[in-house]
Coordinates of C-alpha atoms and ligand atoms in Angstrom, one line a residue:
X1447 CA 113.8 32.2 309.4
X1448 CA 111.6 29.6 307.7
X1449 CA 108.9 31.1 305.5
X1450 CA 105.5 29.6 306.3
X1451 CA 103.8 30.8 303.2
X1452 CA 104.2 31.9 299.7
X1453 CA 102.1 35.0 299.6
X1454 CA 102.3 37.5 296.8
X1455 CA 104.5 40.5 297.5
X1456 CA 102.6 42.9 299.7
X1457 CA 102.6 46.6 300.3
X1458 CA 100.8 47.7 303.5
X1459 CA 99.8 51.3 303.5
X1460 CA 98.7 52.3 307.0
X1461 CA 96.7 55.5 307.2
X1462 CA 97.0 56.6 310.8
X1463 CA 100.6 55.2 310.9
X1464 CA 101.5 57.3 313.9
X1465 CA 98.2 56.6 315.8
X1466 CA 97.4 54.5 318.8
X1467 CA 96.0 51.5 316.9
X1468 CA 99.1 51.1 314.8
X1469 CA 101.4 51.5 317.8
X1470 CA 99.5 49.1 320.1
X1471 CA 98.2 46.5 317.7
X1472 CA 99.2 46.7 314.0
X1473 CA 103.0 47.2 314.3
X1474 CA 103.4 44.5 316.9
X1475 CA 101.2 42.1 314.9
X1476 CA 103.1 42.7 311.7
X1477 CA 106.4 42.3 313.4
X1478 CA 105.3 39.0 315.1
X1479 CA 104.0 37.7 311.7
X1480 CA 107.5 38.5 310.4
X1481 CA 109.4 36.8 313.2
X1482 CA 107.2 33.7 312.8
X1483 CA 107.8 33.5 309.1
X1484 CA 104.3 34.5 308.0
X1485 CA 105.2 37.7 306.0
X1486 CA 105.7 37.3 302.3
X1487 CA 109.3 37.2 301.0
X1488 CA 108.8 40.7 299.6
X1489 CA 106.8 43.2 301.6
X1490 CA 106.9 46.9 302.5
X1491 CA 105.0 48.8 305.1
X1492 CA 104.3 52.5 304.4
X1493 CA 103.1 54.3 307.4
X1494 CA 101.4 57.6 306.8
X1495 CA 100.7 60.5 309.1
X1496 CA 100.8 64.2 309.4
X1497 CA 104.0 64.3 311.6
X1498 CA 107.1 64.9 309.4
X1499 CA 109.2 61.8 310.2
X1500 CA 112.2 60.4 308.3
X1501 CA 112.1 56.6 307.7
X1502 CA 114.7 56.1 310.4
X1503 CA 112.7 58.1 313.0
X1504 CA 109.5 56.3 312.1
X1505 CA 111.2 52.9 312.5
X1506 CA 112.4 54.0 316.0
X1507 CA 108.8 55.0 316.9
X1508 CA 107.6 51.5 315.8
X1509 CA 110.4 49.8 317.6
X1510 CA 109.3 51.5 320.8
X1511 CA 105.8 50.3 320.2
X1512 CA 106.8 46.8 319.5
X1513 CA 109.0 46.7 322.6
X1514 CA 106.1 48.0 324.7
X1515 CA 103.1 46.1 323.3
X1516 CA 104.2 42.9 321.6
X1517 CA 103.1 39.7 323.3
X1518 CA 106.6 38.5 322.7
X1519 CA 108.3 41.2 324.6
X1520 CA 111.2 43.2 323.3
X1521 CA 112.3 42.8 319.6
X1522 CA 115.6 41.1 318.9
X1523 CA 118.0 43.6 317.4
X1524 CA 119.0 41.7 314.3
X1525 CA 115.5 40.5 313.4
X1526 CA 114.2 44.0 314.0
X1527 CA 116.8 45.5 311.7
X1528 CA 115.8 43.2 308.9
X1529 CA 112.1 44.0 309.5
X1530 CA 112.7 47.8 309.8
X1531 CA 114.4 47.9 306.4
X1532 CA 111.0 47.3 304.9
X1533 CA 109.3 50.1 306.9
X1534 CA 108.9 53.5 305.3
X1535 CA 107.1 56.7 306.1
X1536 CA 105.2 59.0 303.9
X1537 CA 104.2 62.3 305.4
X1538 CA 100.6 63.1 304.4
X1539 CA 97.8 65.6 304.6
X1540 CA 94.9 63.7 303.2
X1541 CA 93.2 67.0 302.2
X1542 CA 96.2 67.7 299.8
X1543 CA 96.2 66.0 296.4
X1544 CA 100.0 66.0 296.6
X1545 CA 99.7 63.4 299.4
X1546 CA 98.1 60.8 297.1
X1547 CA 100.5 61.7 294.3
X1548 CA 103.5 61.0 296.6
X1549 CA 101.9 57.8 297.9
X1550 CA 101.2 56.6 294.4
X1551 CA 104.9 57.2 293.5
X1552 CA 106.0 55.2 296.5
X1553 CA 103.6 52.3 295.8
X1554 CA 104.7 52.2 292.1
X1555 CA 108.3 52.1 293.2
X1556 CA 107.6 48.9 295.2
X1557 CA 105.4 47.4 292.5
X1558 CA 108.2 47.8 290.1
X1559 CA 110.7 46.2 292.4
X1560 CA 108.4 43.4 293.6
X1561 CA 106.7 42.6 290.2
X1562 CA 103.2 42.6 288.7
X1563 CA 101.6 40.3 291.3
X1564 CA 102.2 42.8 294.2
X1565 CA 99.1 43.3 296.3
X1566 CA 98.4 46.6 298.1
X1567 CA 96.5 46.7 301.3
X1568 CA 95.2 50.1 302.5
X1569 CA 94.6 50.0 306.2
X1570 CA 92.4 52.8 307.5
X1571 CA 93.4 53.1 311.1
X1572 CA 92.0 56.7 311.3
X1573 CA 88.9 58.4 312.7
X1574 CA 85.8 57.3 310.7
X1575 CA 85.2 60.8 309.4
X1576 CA 88.3 60.3 307.2
X1577 CA 87.1 57.0 305.6
X1578 CA 85.1 58.6 302.7
X1579 CA 87.8 61.1 301.7
X1580 CA 90.6 58.5 301.8
X1581 CA 88.5 55.9 299.8
X1582 CA 87.5 58.5 297.2
X1583 CA 91.1 59.8 296.9
X1584 CA 92.4 56.2 296.4
X1585 CA 89.9 55.8 293.6
X1586 CA 90.7 59.2 292.1
X1587 CA 94.4 58.4 291.9
X1588 CA 93.6 55.0 290.4
X1589 CA 95.1 53.1 293.3
X1590 CA 92.2 50.6 293.7
X1591 CA 91.2 49.4 290.3
X1592 CA 93.1 46.1 290.4
X1593 CA 90.3 44.0 292.0
X1594 CA 92.6 41.0 292.7
X1595 CA 95.5 42.9 294.2
X1596 CA 94.1 45.9 296.1
X1597 CA 92.2 45.7 299.4
X1598 CA 90.9 48.1 302.0
X1599 CA 90.7 47.4 305.7
X1600 CA 88.2 49.5 307.6
X1601 CA 88.3 49.7 311.4
X1602 CA 85.3 50.0 313.6
X1603 CA 83.1 51.9 314.1
X1604 CA 81.5 51.2 310.8
X1605 CA 79.0 54.0 310.8
X1606 CA 77.4 55.7 313.7
X1607 CA 73.9 54.4 313.0
X1608 CA 72.1 52.5 310.3
X1609 CA 71.9 55.4 307.9
X1610 CA 75.6 56.3 308.1
X1611 CA 76.6 52.6 307.8
X1612 CA 74.4 52.3 304.7
X1613 CA 75.9 55.5 303.3
X1614 CA 79.5 54.2 303.9
X1615 CA 78.6 50.8 302.4
X1616 CA 77.2 52.6 299.3
X1617 CA 80.3 54.8 299.0
X1618 CA 82.7 51.9 299.3
X1619 CA 80.7 49.7 296.9
X1620 CA 81.1 52.4 294.3
X1621 CA 84.8 52.1 294.6
X1622 CA 85.6 48.6 295.6
X1623 CA 84.0 45.2 295.1
X1624 CA 82.9 43.4 298.3
X1625 CA 85.8 41.0 298.0
X1626 CA 88.2 43.9 298.4
X1627 CA 86.6 45.3 301.6
X1628 CA 87.7 44.0 305.0
X1629 CA 85.5 45.4 307.8
X1630 CA 87.3 44.6 311.1
X1631 CA 85.7 43.3 314.2
X1632 CA 88.7 42.3 316.2
X1633 CA 86.7 39.9 318.4
X1634 CA 86.4 37.5 315.4
X1635 CA 90.2 37.2 315.4
X1636 CA 90.4 36.1 319.0
X1637 CA 91.6 32.5 319.3
X1638 CA 88.7 31.4 321.6
X1639 CA 86.1 33.1 319.4
X1640 CA 87.4 31.2 316.4
X1641 CA 87.3 28.0 318.4
X1642 CA 83.6 28.3 318.8
X1643 CA 83.2 27.3 315.2
X1644 CA 85.5 24.3 315.8
X1645 CA 83.7 23.4 319.0
X1646 CA 80.2 23.6 317.5
X1647 CA 80.9 22.1 314.1
X1648 CA 83.8 19.7 314.6
X1649 CA 82.0 17.7 317.3
X1650 CA 78.9 15.7 317.0
X1651 CA 78.2 15.8 320.8
X1652 CA 76.7 19.3 321.1
X1653 CA 74.6 19.8 318.0
X1654 CA 71.7 17.5 319.2
X1655 CA 71.5 19.6 322.4
X1656 CA 72.0 23.0 320.8
X1657 CA 68.4 24.1 320.6
X1658 CA 65.3 25.2 322.5
X1659 CA 64.5 21.7 323.7
X1660 CA 67.7 21.4 325.8
X1661 CA 68.9 24.9 326.3
X1662 CA 67.2 27.2 328.8
X1663 CA 69.0 30.4 328.2
X1664 CA 72.2 32.0 327.0
X1665 CA 74.3 34.7 328.5
X1666 CA 77.0 36.7 326.7
X1667 CA 78.9 38.9 329.2
X1668 CA 81.8 41.1 328.2
X1669 CA 82.9 43.1 331.3
X1670 CA 85.8 45.5 331.5
X1671 CA 87.6 46.9 334.6
X1672 CA 89.0 49.9 332.7
X1673 CA 87.1 53.1 332.3
X1674 CA 87.1 55.1 329.1
X1675 CA 90.6 56.5 329.8
X1676 CA 91.6 59.1 327.3
X1677 CA 89.0 58.0 324.7
X1678 CA 86.2 60.1 326.3
X1679 CA 85.8 62.2 323.2
X1680 CA 85.1 59.2 321.0
X1681 CA 83.1 57.4 323.6
X1682 CA 80.7 60.3 324.3
X1683 CA 79.2 59.8 320.8
X1684 CA 79.4 56.0 321.0
X1685 CA 78.4 54.5 324.3
X1686 CA 78.3 50.8 325.2
X1687 CA 75.7 49.9 322.7
X1688 CA 77.5 51.2 319.6
X1689 CA 81.0 50.5 321.0
X1690 CA 80.4 46.8 322.0
X1691 CA 76.9 45.4 321.5
X1692 CA 76.3 46.4 317.8
X1693 CA 79.5 44.6 316.8
X1694 CA 81.4 42.3 319.2
X1695 CA 78.5 41.0 321.3
X1696 CA 76.2 40.4 318.4
X1697 CA 79.0 38.6 316.5
X1698 CA 79.4 36.3 319.5
X1699 CA 75.6 35.8 319.6
X1700 CA 75.7 34.9 315.9
X1701 CA 78.4 32.2 316.5
X1702 CA 76.2 30.7 319.2
X1703 CA 73.0 31.0 317.3
X1704 CA 74.0 30.1 313.7
X1705 CA 73.1 27.0 311.7
X1706 CA 75.8 24.7 310.5
X1707 CA 77.4 26.0 307.4
X1708 CA 77.9 23.6 304.5
X1709 CA 81.5 24.4 304.2
X1710 CA 84.1 26.9 305.5
X1711 CA 83.7 29.5 302.7
X1712 CA 83.7 33.0 303.9
X1713 CA 80.4 33.8 302.3
X1714 CA 78.7 30.6 303.4
X1715 CA 79.6 31.4 307.0
X1716 CA 78.6 35.0 306.8
X1717 CA 75.3 34.0 305.2
X1718 CA 74.6 31.8 308.2
X1719 CA 75.4 34.7 310.6
X1720 CA 73.2 37.2 308.8
X1721 CA 70.4 34.7 309.1
X1722 CA 70.6 34.9 312.8
X1723 CA 70.6 38.7 312.8
X1724 CA 67.6 38.7 310.5
X1725 CA 65.7 36.2 312.8
X1726 CA 66.3 38.4 315.9
X1727 CA 63.1 39.9 317.2
X1728 CA 63.1 43.6 316.7
X1729 CA 62.0 45.8 319.6
X1730 CA 58.9 47.9 319.4
X1731 CA 59.5 51.2 321.3
X1732 CA 57.2 50.2 324.1
X1733 CA 59.2 47.0 324.7
X1734 CA 62.5 48.7 325.2
X1735 CA 62.3 49.5 328.9
X1736 CA 61.3 46.0 329.9
X1737 CA 64.1 44.4 327.9
X1738 CA 67.1 46.7 328.2
X1739 CA 69.1 48.4 330.9
X1740 CA 71.6 51.2 330.6
X1741 CA 74.1 52.4 333.1
X1742 CA 76.8 54.9 333.7
X1743 CA 79.6 54.6 336.3
X1744 CA 80.3 56.9 339.1
X1745 CA 83.6 57.3 340.9
X1746 CA 84.9 54.5 343.1
X1747 CA 87.9 52.5 344.1
X1748 CA 89.7 50.0 341.9
X1749 CA 92.5 48.0 343.4
X1750 CA 93.1 50.6 346.1
X1751 CA 93.1 53.6 343.7
X1752 CA 90.4 56.1 343.5
X1753 CA 89.0 56.4 339.9
X1754 CA 86.8 59.2 338.5
X1755 CA 83.2 58.8 337.5
X1756 CA 82.5 58.8 333.8
X1757 CA 81.2 62.4 333.8
X1758 CA 84.6 63.6 335.1
X1759 CA 86.6 61.8 332.5
X1760 CA 88.6 63.8 329.9
X1761 CA 86.4 64.8 327.0
X1762 CA 83.1 63.9 328.6
X1763 CA 80.2 66.2 329.2
X1764 CA 79.6 66.7 333.0
X1765 CA 75.9 66.0 332.3
X1766 CA 76.5 63.2 329.8
X1767 CA 73.6 60.9 328.9
X1768 CA 76.0 58.3 327.4
X1769 CA 75.8 54.8 328.7
X1770 CA 78.9 53.0 329.8
X1771 CA 76.9 49.8 330.5
X1772 CA 74.2 48.0 328.5
X1773 CA 72.3 44.9 329.1
X1774 CA 69.7 43.6 326.6
X1775 CA 67.5 40.5 326.5
X1776 CA 67.1 39.3 322.9
X1777 CA 65.1 36.5 321.2
X1778 CA 65.8 34.7 318.0
X1779 CA 62.6 33.9 316.2
X1780 CA 63.3 30.7 314.5
X1781 CA 62.7 27.0 315.0
X1782 CA 66.0 26.4 316.9
X1783 CA 65.7 29.2 319.3
X1784 CA 62.1 30.1 319.7
X1785 CA 61.4 31.3 323.3
X1786 CA 65.0 31.1 324.5
X1787 CA 66.3 34.3 325.9
X1788 CA 69.8 35.6 325.0
X1789 CA 71.0 38.0 327.7
X1790 CA 73.8 40.3 326.7
X1791 CA 75.7 42.6 329.0
X1792 CA 78.8 44.8 328.7
X1793 CA 80.2 47.7 330.6
X1794 CA 83.2 49.6 331.7
X1795 CA 84.7 50.0 335.2
X1796 CA 83.1 46.8 336.3
X1797 CA 84.4 44.4 338.9
X1798 CA 86.2 42.1 336.5
X1799 CA 87.6 42.1 333.0
X1800 CA 86.1 38.9 331.6
X1801 CA 84.4 37.8 328.4
X1802 CA 82.3 34.7 328.9
X1803 CA 79.4 33.0 327.1
X1804 CA 77.3 30.7 329.2
X1805 CA 74.8 28.2 327.9
X1806 CA 72.5 27.0 330.6
X1807 CA 70.8 23.7 329.9
X1808 CA 67.3 22.9 331.1
X1809 CA 66.9 21.1 334.4
X1810 CA 66.5 17.3 334.6
X1811 CA 62.8 16.4 334.0
X1812 CA 62.5 14.6 337.4
X1813 CA 64.5 14.9 340.6
X1814 CA 65.3 11.6 342.3
X1815 CA 67.8 12.9 344.9
X1816 CA 66.8 14.1 348.4
X1817 CA 66.9 17.8 349.0
X1818 CA 69.8 17.2 351.4
X1819 CA 71.8 15.4 348.7
X1820 CA 71.0 18.1 346.2
X1821 CA 71.7 21.2 348.3
X1822 CA 74.2 22.7 345.8
X1823 CA 72.1 21.6 342.8
X1824 CA 73.0 23.3 339.6
X1825 CA 71.7 22.8 336.1
X1826 CA 74.3 21.9 333.5
X1827 CA 76.2 24.8 332.1
X1828 CA 78.7 25.2 329.3
X1829 CA 80.9 28.2 329.8
X1830 CA 83.1 29.4 327.0
X1831 CA 85.6 31.8 328.5
X1832 CA 87.1 34.1 325.8
X1833 CA 89.4 36.1 328.1
X1834 CA 91.4 36.5 330.3
X1835 CA 91.0 32.8 330.9
X1836 CA 90.8 30.9 327.7
X1837 CA 88.8 27.8 328.4
X1838 CA 85.7 25.8 327.8
X1839 CA 84.0 24.3 330.9
X1840 CA 81.2 21.9 331.0
X1841 CA 79.6 22.0 334.5
X1842 CA 77.9 18.8 335.5
X1843 CA 76.6 17.3 338.8
X1844 CA 78.8 14.6 340.5
X1845 CA 78.8 12.7 343.7
X1846 CA 81.1 14.1 346.3
X1847 CA 83.4 11.4 347.7
X1848 CA 82.1 10.0 351.0
X1849 CA 79.7 7.6 352.6
X1850 CA 76.6 9.6 351.8
X1851 CA 75.1 10.6 348.5
X1852 CA 75.8 14.3 348.2
X1853 CA 75.9 16.0 344.9
X1854 CA 77.9 19.0 343.9
X1855 CA 78.7 20.7 340.5
X1856 CA 82.1 19.9 339.0
X1857 CA 83.8 21.3 335.9
X1858 CA 85.1 19.3 333.0
X1859 CA 87.6 21.8 331.7
X1860 CA 89.5 22.3 328.4
X1861 CA 92.0 25.0 329.3
X1862 CA 94.3 26.4 326.5
X1863 CA 97.2 26.9 328.9
X1864 CA 97.2 23.3 330.2
X1865 CA 96.6 21.8 326.8
X1866 CA 98.9 23.6 324.4
X1867 CA 102.3 25.0 325.1
X1868 CA 102.3 27.3 322.1
X1869 CA 101.5 31.0 322.5
X1870 CA 98.2 32.2 321.2
X1871 CA 98.5 34.8 318.5
X1872 CA 96.9 38.2 319.0
X1873 CA 93.6 38.8 317.1
X1874 CA 95.3 41.3 314.9
X1875 CA 98.0 38.8 313.8
X1876 CA 95.3 36.4 312.6
X1877 CA 93.3 39.2 310.9
X1878 CA 96.2 40.8 309.1
X1879 CA 97.4 37.4 307.8
X1880 CA 93.8 36.8 306.6
X1881 CA 93.8 40.1 304.7
X1882 CA 97.1 39.1 303.0
X1883 CA 95.8 35.7 302.1
X1884 CA 92.4 37.2 300.9
X1885 CA 90.3 35.2 303.4
X1886 CA 87.2 37.2 304.5
X1887 CA 85.7 34.7 306.9
X1888 CA 86.5 36.7 310.0
X1889 CA 85.5 40.0 308.6
X1890 CA 82.1 41.6 308.5
X1891 CA 80.2 41.8 305.3
X1892 CA 78.2 44.9 304.4
X1893 CA 74.8 43.3 305.0
X1894 CA 75.9 41.9 308.4
X1895 CA 76.9 45.3 309.6
X1896 CA 73.6 46.8 308.5
X1897 CA 71.5 44.0 310.0
X1898 CA 73.3 44.6 313.4
X1899 CA 72.6 48.3 313.2
X1900 CA 69.0 47.7 312.3
X1901 CA 68.6 45.6 315.4
X1902 CA 70.1 48.1 317.9
X1903 CA 68.6 51.3 316.4
X1904 CA 65.3 51.2 318.3
X1905 CA 67.3 51.0 321.6
X1906 CA 69.7 53.8 320.6
X1907 CA 66.8 56.0 319.6
X1908 CA 64.9 55.4 322.8
X1909 CA 68.0 56.0 324.9
X1910 CA 69.0 59.1 323.1
X1911 CA 65.5 60.6 323.0
X1912 CA 65.1 60.2 326.7
X1913 CA 67.7 61.4 329.1
X1914 CA 68.5 59.0 331.9
X1915 CA 67.7 60.8 335.2
X1916 CA 69.3 58.1 337.2
X1917 CA 72.8 58.5 335.8
X1918 CA 75.3 57.7 337.2
X1919 CA 73.8 54.5 338.5
X1920 CA 76.6 52.2 339.3
X1921 CA 79.8 52.5 341.2
X1922 CA 83.2 51.7 339.7
X1923 CA 84.2 48.2 340.6
X1924 CA 80.6 47.0 340.9
X1925 CA 78.7 44.7 338.5
X1926 CA 76.7 47.5 337.0
X1927 CA 73.3 48.9 337.8
X1928 CA 71.0 46.9 340.0
X1929 CA 68.4 47.0 337.3
X1930 CA 70.6 44.7 335.2
X1931 CA 70.4 42.1 337.9
X1932 CA 66.6 42.6 338.0
X1933 CA 66.4 42.2 334.2
X1934 CA 67.6 38.6 334.4
X1935 CA 66.3 37.9 337.9
X1936 CA 62.7 38.5 336.7
X1937 CA 63.1 35.3 334.6
X1938 CA 64.5 33.4 337.6
X1939 CA 68.3 33.6 336.6
X1940 CA 71.4 35.5 337.6
X1941 CA 74.5 36.6 335.8
X1942 CA 77.3 34.1 335.8
X1943 CA 80.9 35.0 336.5
X1944 CA 84.0 32.9 336.6
X1945 CA 86.2 33.3 339.7
X1946 CA 89.4 35.1 338.6
X1947 CA 92.5 32.9 339.1
X1948 CA 94.2 35.3 341.5
X1949 CA 91.0 36.0 343.4
X1950 CA 90.2 32.3 343.9
Ligands
BG6_1460 C1 86.9 48.0 321.3 C2 86.2 49.0 322.1 O1 86.3 47.7 320.1 O2 87.0 46.8 322.1 C3 86.8 49.3 323.4 O3 86.1 50.2 321.3 C4 86.9 48.0 324.2 O4 86.0 50.3 324.1 C5 87.6 47.0 323.4 O5 87.6 48.3 325.4 C6 87.6 45.7 324.1 O6 88.5 44.8 323.4 P1 89.2 43.7 324.2 O7 90.0 42.9 323.1 O8 90.2 44.3 325.1 O9 88.2 42.8 324.8

């Protein structure tokens, strides 16, 4: 296999090595990086967990996961065997000092074998309450002091509110330098999300229009068909605002709203994004009900199968006040965006799984076509579809063929599938490679995370302090509560969706 880079030897230590995230995302991503020649010539993966596994048993567990979850399907035997030789297991109980002594011995063994330039990446794929203990123990056992060659990757949720996020940032910054800390928001690794930077800043066409003079409003809609499944325990303390809005949706908003960076440096780009968050108009308590909507799903039918309501899901309080749907109308108070609403919505058990960003442009200043000709009139829209369809559509008016002047909207489409014949990497492949190369562009900086928490805290406080009497307020397979339609209809708009290919 041809090596595509010359990275330093790397040891991946995965805390939570037997957990769901590792099985579904990390192991398949590392294996795919390996098969495509992106892993360094020398590497080792040390999975840790409480279950007592031998290396061989652990390798089997990972093989099953790769076979089930890899975008490339089942692993090829020979390639897998070569990969698996680098996979090891260290049985751990993170409350026991012995754990870190054993781990240190394992790491040192590889460092000796691979040489002094070996980098060690600690991936915390565990519940957030273990983050502090693991970070402190890594420090205590002197596993983190090499600033250039040790990194820590922290999964979301990064904190449960502003205070806990600040506390975690403080703790981490006492142990690591910021350049060692990789806070994951997996949306930033998605191909289409990365393309937004290319689209905005590698084309001269859009920038002159990208402002309050030409844009009427922006919608960011991330809808999911699935319910909370077996994550009820986690979700009860999170809800849609913490789970999706504070991180993924606000990151998308930053990409739409940011100023042009002067170069592609991680800090330059992250500075531009923080500026957006800082310019966002904070809510006063009395403004929350007019600008936000919360929802919770009741039971219903999805593709011919009856599905339970949120309050009947495993691990969920039968009187739960947790929202499974959130819609918010934000404003960015700066010269570019003054007065332009950004509508965000996300929810579970909705009618479609679809993540789209819609930029609606202002109407033409003067209509010259007759009302008959312009019956299906539609303002110009740019629709960036992140998933499942990966496309960018510019919707414009055109004349329908025929003897009369009749207009209708048509799409100018850039579709990944029709344009490229290569497969798109999974977000985690991109992100893991970036951690190895030391590129923090697609990771959240401490101040970004705090700015995003600061913005959503007034909504969280209002929703937590006042139980929703209307819950549940939308059916599974619907588009969410009616009040979410009203939120945007009051301003004269409606939520946009893309027809799903198989439903067209
Ligand atoms: C995660 C949330 O961060 O993102 C989940 O915790 C959500 O609740 C998921 O389902 C959505 O990610 P994706 O990549 O499937 O859109």
